[in-house]
Amino acid sequence: MKNILVTGGAGFIGSNFINYLVDKHKDWNIINFDKLTYAGNLENLKPSENKENYCFIKGDITNSDLLEFVFNKYEIKYVINFAAESHVDRSILGAEIFVRTNVLGTLNLLEIAKRSNVEKFLQISTDEVYGSLGTEGKFSETTSLAPNSPYSSSKASADMLALSYEHTFGLPVVVTRCSNNYGPLQFPEKLIPLMIINAINNKKLPVYGDGMNVRDWIYVLDHNKAIEKVFENGKIGEVYNIGADQEMPNIEIVKLILKKLGKSENLIEYVKDRPGHDRRYAIDSTKIQTELNWTPEQKFEDAIYYTIDWYLNNKQWWERIISGEYQNYYETMYSNR
Ligand code: NAD
Ligand code: DAU
């Protein structure tokens, strides 16, 4: 058995990852370690919760004593670190928790992994560490880091710390940097689920600035299949970019969602831009495609429809979220726009 600590496994990407792999790799013993912040939701893990090779531990990656206990008890030899504060807008409202979790939490994990002679430490990072592009070009693994938001700065710091632990101490670290994910179970503060849910509820769809900022979209399962490849075959000390070559301006996505749901474009409301808003992201994923034989399978024009259908068919999931903590957040973020 491979004893794998998956941190942040109750969030969007981590829960999709566990649900996808728990049956596929019966020899992977998955220990999901998650603080259950506003973004963590154990309902996401219903398909995995009774599996023999899965267990959940509520905990914070900044808690050394608890982590030390977990590493010893489960004889952890592999770490996949999804745990993070992940929302750019929240990092603009308050950066401290981003530094605490994303930087200090990752450092804490690296230290304990070093002491426990971990055999692979996979740091899940983001294309936002590269900053913003003009109209041409793509991010490659050799693009200089130039993070612009407190969120992306905290993620870049974590990447650097992880790679420094490989260089200095020989900890077997690999880093992935992926573009914008979409799919089931995404917390409805992010563009796609927020717009789908607002459209279903006939609420305004707040588009930042001129709506022409471009993101490069990847279906969450394609990201998770790439992580699986990197976990199994990625070279120690390397960075792998992950993306599906599907660039879209935000406003086009918003219009597509409205069209699919049969709603009027009058619901669109252009609002004050996000401070420091990165204009365009685009990922060159040649390295992972050629070296690890990974290719994205889902086309945006198909998978956005499965995604919209998932939110239509899983109202209970998101109604519970927006009736609680998310509502307070929603008030803070959007009430004066
Ligand atoms: P998410 O916000 O949906 O989930 C984050 C999870 O981490 C939650 O379950 C939360 O409870 C947990 N968590 C937060 N702080 C913690 C702490 N201190 N200790 C333990 N657990 C903690 O995020 P996501 O979208 O699933 O992103 C997962 C990872 O992938 C993040 O590292 C993010 O930076 C990265 N990433 C996300 C995207 C994207 O488009 N969503 C793209 C590239 C990379
Ligand atoms: O690129 C990878 C990153 O993608 C991940 O590292 C982050 O964790 C993830 O949150 C995401 O960051 P973005 O800032 O790109 O995602 P978000 O969904 O917040 O915004 C996508 C775009 O939509 C961005 O240009 C801002 C815009 N937007 C967003 C919201 C929430 C709006 O116009 N209106 C909105 O209400």
XYZ file of C-alpha atoms and ligand atoms in Angstrom:
417
model
C 0.000 0.000 0.000
C 1.111 3.574 -0.708
C 0.151 5.781 2.243
C -0.653 9.151 0.699
C -1.468 12.301 2.647
C -3.789 14.399 0.473
C -4.206 17.837 2.030
C -7.168 20.027 1.092
C -9.057 16.985 -0.170
C -12.451 18.394 0.827
C -12.157 21.308 -1.604
C -13.072 21.451 -5.271
C -10.064 19.887 -7.006
C -8.969 17.671 -4.100
C -12.380 16.022 -3.669
C -12.709 15.399 -7.410
C -9.177 13.923 -7.269
C -9.996 11.539 -4.415
C -13.352 10.468 -5.885
C -11.637 9.713 -9.193
C -8.709 7.751 -7.732
C -10.044 5.911 -4.725
C -11.435 3.019 -6.795
C -8.871 3.204 -9.560
C -5.873 2.745 -7.247
C -6.927 0.312 -4.540
C -3.279 0.132 -3.437
C -3.327 3.865 -2.608
C -4.314 4.459 0.986
C -5.634 8.031 0.911
C -5.542 10.065 4.113
C -7.469 13.260 3.464
C -6.262 16.021 5.821
C -8.395 19.157 5.597
C -9.195 22.077 7.889
C -12.742 22.375 6.513
C -12.614 26.104 5.937
C -15.600 27.722 4.218
C -14.379 25.987 1.015
C -14.059 22.487 2.440
C -17.154 20.292 2.297
C -17.311 16.639 3.276
C -20.459 16.201 1.186
C -18.119 16.364 -1.811
C -16.604 13.057 -0.710
C -19.775 10.941 -0.502
C -18.536 8.532 -3.229
C -15.331 7.876 -1.235
C -16.378 8.043 2.394
C -16.996 4.325 2.953
C -14.054 3.044 0.941
C -11.484 0.988 2.818
C -8.548 2.844 1.318
C -9.855 6.284 2.369
C -10.060 8.160 5.649
C -10.591 11.765 6.697
C -8.806 13.788 9.370
C -9.867 17.327 10.220
C -6.762 19.409 10.690
C -4.804 22.487 9.763
C -1.531 22.127 7.833
C -0.027 24.787 10.099
C -0.506 22.456 13.112
C 2.878 20.712 13.479
C 1.929 18.472 16.391
C -1.135 17.048 14.686
C 0.695 16.575 11.391
C 3.607 14.862 13.115
C 1.125 12.491 14.776
C -0.598 11.758 11.457
C 2.700 11.143 9.619
C 3.747 8.663 12.311
C 0.416 6.933 12.768
C -0.194 6.375 9.032
C 3.469 5.988 8.056
C 3.041 8.641 5.400
C 5.496 8.315 2.497
C 3.725 10.470 -0.103
C 2.196 13.952 0.087
C -0.046 15.760 -2.390
C -0.590 19.296 -1.142
C -3.823 20.811 -2.442
C -4.578 22.687 0.794
C -4.707 26.412 0.225
C -6.710 29.565 0.443
C -7.559 29.723 -3.245
C -9.621 32.818 -4.053
C -7.921 35.933 -5.418
C -10.706 38.328 -4.334
C -10.477 37.117 -0.735
C -6.709 37.619 -0.771
C -7.303 41.246 -1.750
C -9.650 41.677 1.218
C -7.148 40.095 3.632
C -3.809 38.492 2.827
C -2.770 37.153 6.223
C -4.558 33.803 6.109
C -3.096 33.261 2.618
C 0.419 33.619 4.010
C -0.405 31.489 7.027
C -1.894 28.558 5.095
C -0.231 28.732 1.696
C 3.277 29.695 2.843
C 3.679 28.661 6.490
C 1.416 25.630 6.105
C 3.415 24.388 3.122
C 6.677 25.026 4.979
C 5.371 23.015 7.918
C 4.448 20.113 5.645
C 7.860 20.237 3.956
C 9.643 20.097 7.323
C 7.673 17.106 8.547
C 7.972 15.392 5.154
C 11.755 15.860 5.347
C 11.912 14.335 8.830
C 9.676 11.453 7.730
C 11.778 10.587 4.647
C 8.834 11.092 2.320
C 9.373 9.529 -1.123
C 7.403 12.092 -3.142
C 6.005 15.517 -2.291
C 3.714 16.941 -4.950
C 3.007 20.642 -4.596
C -0.166 21.710 -6.435
C 0.427 25.190 -7.758
C -1.075 27.583 -10.252
C -0.298 29.411 -13.500
C -0.982 32.669 -11.625
C 2.572 32.551 -10.255
C 3.747 33.675 -13.722
C 1.786 36.927 -13.599
C -0.096 38.360 -16.559
C 0.354 38.060 -20.350
C -0.273 40.539 -23.159
C -2.152 39.421 -26.251
C 0.623 37.045 -27.396
C 2.589 34.170 -25.879
C 2.092 31.485 -23.250
C 3.593 30.571 -19.885
C 6.221 27.834 -20.046
C 7.985 26.249 -17.088
C 10.935 28.593 -17.634
C 8.861 31.789 -17.592
C 10.004 33.994 -14.693
C 7.706 34.151 -11.716
C 5.915 37.508 -11.420
C 2.884 37.013 -9.185
C 0.564 40.007 -8.901
C -2.015 39.240 -6.206
C -1.505 38.311 -2.559
C -2.919 34.866 -3.479
C -0.486 34.246 -6.331
C 2.416 35.670 -4.306
C 1.677 33.210 -1.513
C 1.528 30.334 -4.014
C 4.802 31.413 -5.650
C 6.444 31.520 -2.211
C 5.209 27.988 -1.499
C 6.583 26.742 -4.855
C 9.959 28.294 -4.129
C 10.099 26.800 -0.655
C 9.151 23.370 -2.003
C 11.807 23.494 -4.726
C 14.376 24.784 -2.231
C 13.722 21.724 -0.041
C 14.542 19.522 -3.015
C 17.694 21.504 -3.846
C 18.956 21.875 -0.285
C 17.784 18.745 1.500
C 17.053 16.320 -1.334
C 13.351 16.113 -0.458
C 11.754 14.557 -3.581
C 9.549 17.490 -4.602
C 7.634 17.945 -7.864
C 5.512 21.039 -8.643
C 2.512 21.340 -10.978
C 1.154 24.666 -12.234
C -2.308 24.501 -13.713
C -4.650 26.972 -15.376
C -8.271 27.742 -14.381
C -10.324 24.669 -13.504
C -14.072 24.238 -13.854
C -16.480 21.379 -13.201
C -18.688 19.877 -10.478
C -18.217 20.794 -6.795
C -16.541 24.171 -7.365
C -17.336 26.623 -4.591
C -19.730 29.275 -5.924
C -17.406 32.226 -5.432
C -15.445 31.382 -8.610
C -16.536 32.760 -11.982
C -18.256 29.759 -13.582
C -20.336 28.393 -10.665
C -21.171 31.935 -9.482
C -22.504 32.901 -12.908
C -24.460 29.653 -13.362
C -26.124 29.968 -9.956
C -26.906 33.674 -10.308
C -28.400 33.039 -13.736
C -30.560 30.175 -12.404
C -31.743 32.517 -9.611
C -32.329 35.454 -12.008
C -29.743 37.523 -10.123
C -27.274 39.926 -11.688
C -24.052 38.466 -13.099
C -21.187 40.739 -11.915
C -18.577 40.978 -14.686
C -15.365 42.708 -13.612
C -14.066 45.594 -15.747
C -14.691 45.216 -19.482
C -15.144 41.429 -19.310
C -12.261 40.927 -21.737
C -9.810 39.318 -19.280
C -8.816 35.939 -20.641
C -8.438 32.686 -18.709
C -7.261 29.326 -20.069
C -9.848 26.738 -18.948
C -9.354 23.082 -18.075
C -11.942 20.545 -16.926
C -11.149 19.419 -13.376
C -10.901 15.731 -14.307
C -8.276 16.511 -16.944
C -6.274 18.380 -14.294
C -6.596 15.429 -11.935
C -5.467 12.950 -14.581
C -2.411 15.149 -15.133
C -1.690 15.176 -11.381
C -1.965 11.370 -11.365
C 0.666 11.190 -14.151
C 2.997 13.610 -12.384
C 2.566 11.765 -9.093
C 3.464 8.456 -10.743
C 6.134 9.506 -13.237
C 7.074 13.163 -12.712
C 10.803 13.824 -12.327
C 12.025 15.019 -8.957
C 12.857 18.737 -8.833
C 10.806 19.489 -11.953
C 7.880 21.802 -12.616
C 5.050 20.723 -14.960
C 2.592 23.206 -16.460
C -0.926 21.864 -16.994
C -3.427 23.445 -19.368
C -5.840 22.524 -22.128
C -5.346 25.344 -24.663
C -8.824 26.751 -24.153
C -8.580 30.499 -23.793
C -11.794 32.449 -23.364
C -12.626 36.050 -22.440
C -14.841 36.098 -19.340
C -17.733 37.821 -21.094
C -17.993 35.026 -23.684
C -18.344 32.448 -20.923
C -20.993 34.516 -19.183
C -22.996 34.873 -22.422
C -22.673 31.161 -23.153
C -24.014 30.283 -19.687
C -26.966 32.648 -20.134
C -27.722 31.190 -23.560
C -27.622 27.592 -22.321
C -29.940 28.490 -19.419
C -32.297 30.471 -21.684
C -31.750 33.694 -19.722
C -31.478 37.288 -20.926
C -28.160 39.115 -21.315
C -29.831 41.937 -19.376
C -28.734 40.029 -16.265
C -25.121 41.007 -17.017
C -23.855 43.825 -14.816
C -20.428 45.321 -15.469
C -18.940 46.138 -12.058
C -15.799 47.803 -10.725
C -12.701 45.866 -11.793
C -10.739 43.589 -9.464
C -7.704 45.601 -8.227
C -4.560 44.458 -10.040
C -6.646 42.180 -12.282
C -4.383 39.971 -14.443
C -5.338 40.450 -18.082
C -4.570 37.114 -19.671
C -3.306 33.633 -18.780
C -2.295 30.945 -21.291
C -0.403 27.755 -20.539
C 2.087 25.907 -22.708
C 1.752 22.282 -21.565
C 4.122 20.744 -24.129
C 6.401 19.379 -21.408
C 3.839 17.215 -19.616
C 2.327 16.150 -22.942
C 5.620 14.973 -24.418
C 7.433 13.712 -21.310
C 4.548 12.151 -19.394
C 2.201 11.300 -22.240
C -0.736 13.298 -20.855
C -3.315 15.018 -23.046
C -6.460 16.853 -22.024
C -9.585 14.964 -23.102
C -12.426 17.443 -22.586
C -13.278 20.286 -24.937
C -14.586 23.431 -23.273
C -17.672 23.562 -25.500
C -18.760 20.109 -24.237
C -17.583 20.119 -20.620
C -19.089 23.535 -19.849
C -22.464 21.977 -20.663
C -21.911 18.985 -18.331
C -20.894 21.517 -15.711
C -24.015 23.662 -16.148
C -26.144 20.488 -16.007
C -24.374 19.394 -12.828
C -25.300 22.664 -11.093
C -28.877 22.383 -12.398
C -29.130 18.836 -11.037
C -27.413 19.514 -7.703
C -29.275 22.538 -6.407
C -29.310 21.194 -2.852
C -25.520 21.188 -2.779
C -25.175 24.858 -3.644
C -28.354 26.115 -1.964
C -26.975 24.915 1.361
C -23.734 26.738 0.673
C -25.269 30.035 -0.381
C -27.706 30.091 2.499
C -24.892 30.048 5.051
C -21.401 31.444 5.290
C -21.309 32.174 1.601
C -24.214 34.569 2.019
C -22.196 36.708 4.442
C -19.338 36.659 2.015
C -21.647 37.542 -0.815
C -22.962 40.526 1.140
C -19.449 41.780 1.891
C -18.197 41.341 -1.622
C -21.091 42.424 -3.771
C -23.705 44.394 -1.816
C -22.327 47.826 -2.690
C -21.870 47.171 -6.401
P -10.651 25.129 -2.695
O -10.628 26.482 -2.069
O -11.898 24.621 -3.320
O -10.209 24.033 -1.617
C -9.156 24.250 -0.716
C -9.253 23.179 0.371
O -8.147 23.381 1.273
C -10.529 23.271 1.211
O -11.077 21.989 1.411
C -10.051 23.850 2.528
O -10.828 23.436 3.650
C -8.628 23.306 2.606
N -7.751 24.122 3.459
C -7.617 25.478 3.436
N -6.746 25.859 4.381
C -6.295 24.731 4.990
C -5.376 24.479 6.027
N -4.737 25.484 6.655
N -5.132 23.197 6.399
C -5.800 22.174 5.803
N -6.688 22.357 4.818
C -6.939 23.628 4.409
O -9.454 25.139 -3.729
P -9.290 24.379 -5.129
O -9.834 25.224 -6.198
O -9.753 22.986 -4.969
O -7.691 24.419 -5.258
C -6.898 23.363 -4.732
C -5.442 23.673 -5.005
O -5.223 23.810 -6.408
C -4.959 24.984 -4.389
O -3.652 24.781 -3.918
C -4.964 25.970 -5.544
O -4.010 26.971 -5.361
C -4.619 25.056 -6.702
N -5.122 25.478 -8.027
C -6.452 25.778 -8.201
C -6.913 26.084 -9.480
C -8.375 26.413 -9.748
O -8.710 26.827 -10.841
N -9.270 26.231 -8.779
C -6.018 26.117 -10.557
C -4.676 25.817 -10.333
C -4.250 25.477 -9.066
O -5.384 30.343 -12.971
C -5.559 29.468 -11.895
C -6.335 30.151 -10.803
O -7.678 30.264 -11.269
C -6.295 29.413 -9.469
O -4.961 29.419 -8.989
C -7.216 30.081 -8.436
O -7.243 29.311 -7.248
C -8.608 30.142 -9.029
O -9.468 30.822 -8.127
C -8.596 30.863 -10.378
O -8.275 32.262 -10.212
P -9.046 33.426 -11.032
O -8.914 34.684 -10.302
O -8.653 33.387 -12.462
O -10.536 32.824 -10.928
P -11.968 33.523 -10.659
O -12.990 32.457 -10.904
O -11.994 34.237 -9.366
O -12.044 34.587 -11.828
C -11.961 34.206 -13.177
C -12.079 35.453 -14.011
O -13.415 35.969 -13.893
C -11.167 36.574 -13.575
O -10.740 37.300 -14.726
C -12.063 37.478 -12.704
C -13.413 37.313 -13.362
N -14.585 37.411 -12.471
C -14.609 36.626 -11.357
C -15.668 36.683 -10.486
C -15.691 35.828 -9.231
C -15.640 38.262 -12.771
O -15.628 38.945 -13.809
N -16.694 38.311 -11.921
C -16.764 37.558 -10.778
O -17.757 37.663 -10.025
